[in-house]
Amino acid sequence: MAAIDINGKTYEHNFFRGKVVGASKQLETKVSGGGGGGYSHRGTGYTAPVHIQSTTTTHDMIHLADEEEHEHALRLQNWDLTVRETHLLTAVWLIKQGRKAGNYVAIHNHTLGHTDYDHRHLAKLHRSTWILLVSLAVVLLPLSGGLKTVLVLGGLTTWWVLGILGARKLIASGELLRLAGV
């Protein structure tokens, strides 16, 4: 497997290419809420608003078989891939040096000529740890509340933006797919 450097860290580049022999999709919705309490006294009172929110997670389970009939199962959350049996896919994942497992970062559907990326994970790989640490260290400084808030929010925003820009640059370079022979 090839090595790839991202943000000063080395990752092992892995991929598996195969034909889809099975695919399923499940949606999981979680609902939470609160509020609605209040009081009433002699014709006056207060009622707190009710807040309800839901999140839906898409679970894709895709089974691929290579030319020698070796199978590989892709268990993906929030990718929402468009695949069906007989499609040819290449799945790319990265493993940080010294670790045993990693996350999928790209899925290329050769049949449709389309690539999906895990933008969140790629952005996370590009975020500088030192920017986050400096931003959090500012919290401990004896500065006025306004200045401290500006410094922390500025640092966290920079940390977030650098991750997104790094991920976009990596995707645009095509290196993830090139190393997989796509």
Coordinates of C-alpha atoms in Angstrom, one line a residue:
M1 CA 0.0 0.0 0.0
A2 CA 1.1 3.5 -0.7
A3 CA 1.7 6.2 1.9
I4 CA 0.2 9.6 1.8
D5 CA 1.2 12.6 4.0
I6 CA -1.6 14.9 5.2
N7 CA -0.9 17.8 7.5
G8 CA 2.5 16.4 8.6
K9 CA 1.1 12.9 9.4
T10 CA 1.6 9.7 7.4
Y11 CA -1.4 7.6 6.4
E12 CA -1.4 4.2 4.7
H13 CA -3.5 4.5 1.5
N14 CA -5.7 1.4 1.0
F15 CA -8.3 0.6 -1.6
F16 CA -10.6 -2.3 -2.7
R17 CA -12.2 -2.6 -6.2
G18 CA -15.1 -4.9 -6.8
K19 CA -18.5 -5.5 -8.2
V20 CA -21.5 -4.8 -6.0
V21 CA -23.1 -8.2 -5.1
G22 CA -25.4 -6.8 -2.5
A23 CA -26.5 -3.4 -1.3
S24 CA -29.0 -2.2 1.4
K25 CA -29.9 1.2 2.9
Q26 CA -31.5 2.0 6.2
L27 CA -32.5 5.3 7.7
E28 CA -32.4 5.9 11.5
T29 CA -34.2 8.9 12.9
K30 CA -33.7 10.1 16.4
V31 CA -36.1 12.6 17.9
S32 CA -35.5 14.6 21.0
G33 CA -37.2 17.5 22.7
G34 CA -37.9 19.4 25.8
G35 CA -39.6 22.4 27.3
G36 CA -43.3 23.0 27.6
G37 CA -43.2 23.6 31.4
G38 CA -44.5 26.7 33.1
Y39 CA -46.8 28.0 35.7
S40 CA -50.2 29.7 36.2
H41 CA -51.2 31.9 39.1
R42 CA -54.4 33.9 39.3
G43 CA -54.9 34.2 35.6
T44 CA -51.3 35.0 34.7
G45 CA -48.4 32.8 34.1
Y46 CA -45.8 31.6 31.7
T47 CA -45.4 28.6 29.4
A48 CA -42.0 27.6 28.1
P49 CA -41.8 26.8 24.4
V50 CA -41.5 23.3 23.3
H51 CA -38.3 22.4 21.3
I52 CA -38.3 19.3 19.2
Q53 CA -35.5 18.3 16.8
S54 CA -34.7 15.2 14.8
T55 CA -31.6 13.8 13.1
T56 CA -31.6 11.1 10.4
T57 CA -28.6 8.9 9.8
T58 CA -28.3 6.9 6.5
H59 CA -26.7 3.5 6.8
D60 CA -25.4 2.0 3.6
M61 CA -24.3 -1.7 3.6
I62 CA -22.5 -2.6 0.4
H63 CA -20.9 -6.0 -0.4
L64 CA -18.2 -6.0 -3.1
A65 CA -16.6 -9.0 -4.7
D66 CA -13.3 -8.7 -6.6
E67 CA -12.2 -10.8 -9.6
E68 CA -11.1 -13.7 -7.4
E69 CA -14.5 -13.6 -5.6
H70 CA -13.0 -12.2 -2.3
E71 CA -15.7 -10.1 -0.6
H72 CA -15.4 -6.9 1.2
A73 CA -18.2 -5.3 3.2
L74 CA -18.6 -1.5 3.3
R75 CA -20.5 -0.2 6.3
L76 CA -21.1 3.5 5.8
Q77 CA -22.9 6.2 7.7
N78 CA -24.3 9.3 6.0
W79 CA -22.8 8.6 2.6
D80 CA -26.1 7.9 0.9
L81 CA -24.6 6.3 -2.1
T82 CA -26.4 5.5 -5.3
V83 CA -25.4 1.9 -6.1
R84 CA -27.0 -1.3 -7.2
E85 CA -25.8 -4.8 -8.0
T86 CA -23.4 -5.1 -10.8
H87 CA -21.9 -1.6 -10.4
L88 CA -18.1 -1.5 -10.2
L89 CA -16.8 0.4 -7.2
T90 CA -13.4 1.4 -5.7
A91 CA -13.4 2.2 -2.0
V92 CA -10.5 4.2 -0.6
W93 CA -9.6 4.4 3.1
L94 CA -6.7 5.8 5.1
I95 CA -5.1 4.4 8.2
K96 CA -2.9 6.6 10.3
Q97 CA 0.6 5.3 10.8
G98 CA 0.7 3.0 13.8
R99 CA -3.1 2.3 13.8
K100 CA -4.9 -0.8 12.6
A101 CA -8.0 0.7 11.1
G102 CA -9.1 3.8 9.4
N103 CA -12.1 5.6 7.7
Y104 CA -13.3 5.4 4.2
V105 CA -12.6 8.7 2.4
A106 CA -13.7 8.1 -1.2
I107 CA -16.0 5.8 -3.0
H108 CA -15.7 5.9 -6.8
N109 CA -18.5 4.3 -8.9
H110 CA -16.9 3.3 -12.2
T111 CA -20.3 2.4 -13.7
L112 CA -21.8 5.9 -13.0
G113 CA -18.5 7.7 -13.4
H114 CA -19.1 9.4 -10.0
T115 CA -17.0 9.8 -6.8
D116 CA -18.3 10.5 -3.3
Y117 CA -16.0 11.8 -0.6
D118 CA -16.3 11.9 3.2
H119 CA -15.7 15.7 3.4
R120 CA -16.0 15.8 7.2
H121 CA -13.3 13.2 7.8
L122 CA -11.0 14.7 5.2
A123 CA -11.4 18.1 6.8
K124 CA -10.7 16.6 10.2
L125 CA -7.4 15.2 8.9
H126 CA -6.3 18.6 7.7
R127 CA -7.0 20.5 10.9
S128 CA -3.9 21.7 12.8
T129 CA -3.8 20.5 16.4
W130 CA -1.7 23.5 17.4
I131 CA -4.4 26.0 16.3
L132 CA -7.0 24.1 18.4
L133 CA -4.6 24.0 21.4
V134 CA -3.8 27.7 21.2
S135 CA -7.4 28.6 20.9
L136 CA -8.3 26.5 24.0
A137 CA -5.3 27.9 25.9
V138 CA -6.6 31.4 25.4
V139 CA -9.5 30.4 27.6
L140 CA -7.0 30.2 30.5
L141 CA -5.5 33.7 29.9
P142 CA -6.6 36.5 32.2
L143 CA -8.1 38.6 29.3
S144 CA -11.4 40.5 29.3
G145 CA -14.4 38.5 28.2
G146 CA -14.8 40.2 24.8
L147 CA -11.2 39.9 23.7
K148 CA -11.0 36.3 24.9
T149 CA -14.2 35.4 23.0
V150 CA -12.9 37.0 19.8
L151 CA -9.5 35.2 20.0
V152 CA -11.1 31.8 20.8
L153 CA -13.8 32.1 18.1
G154 CA -11.2 33.4 15.6
G155 CA -8.9 30.5 16.3
L156 CA -11.7 27.9 16.1
T157 CA -12.9 29.4 12.9
T158 CA -9.4 29.3 11.4
W159 CA -9.1 25.7 12.6
W160 CA -12.3 24.7 10.9
V161 CA -11.6 26.7 7.6
L162 CA -8.1 25.3 7.2
G163 CA -9.6 21.8 7.5
I164 CA -12.1 22.4 4.8
L165 CA -9.5 24.1 2.5
G166 CA -7.1 21.2 3.0
A167 CA -9.7 18.6 2.2
R168 CA -10.8 20.5 -1.0
K169 CA -7.1 20.7 -2.1
L170 CA -6.6 17.0 -1.5
I171 CA -9.8 16.1 -3.5
A172 CA -8.9 18.5 -6.3
S173 CA -5.4 17.0 -6.6
G174 CA -6.9 13.6 -7.4
E175 CA -4.2 11.9 -5.3
L176 CA -6.7 9.7 -3.4
L177 CA -8.1 8.2 -6.6
R178 CA -4.8 8.2 -8.5
L179 CA -3.2 6.0 -5.8
A180 CA -6.1 3.6 -6.3
G181 CA -5.5 3.5 -10.0
V182 CA -8.8 5.3 -10.8

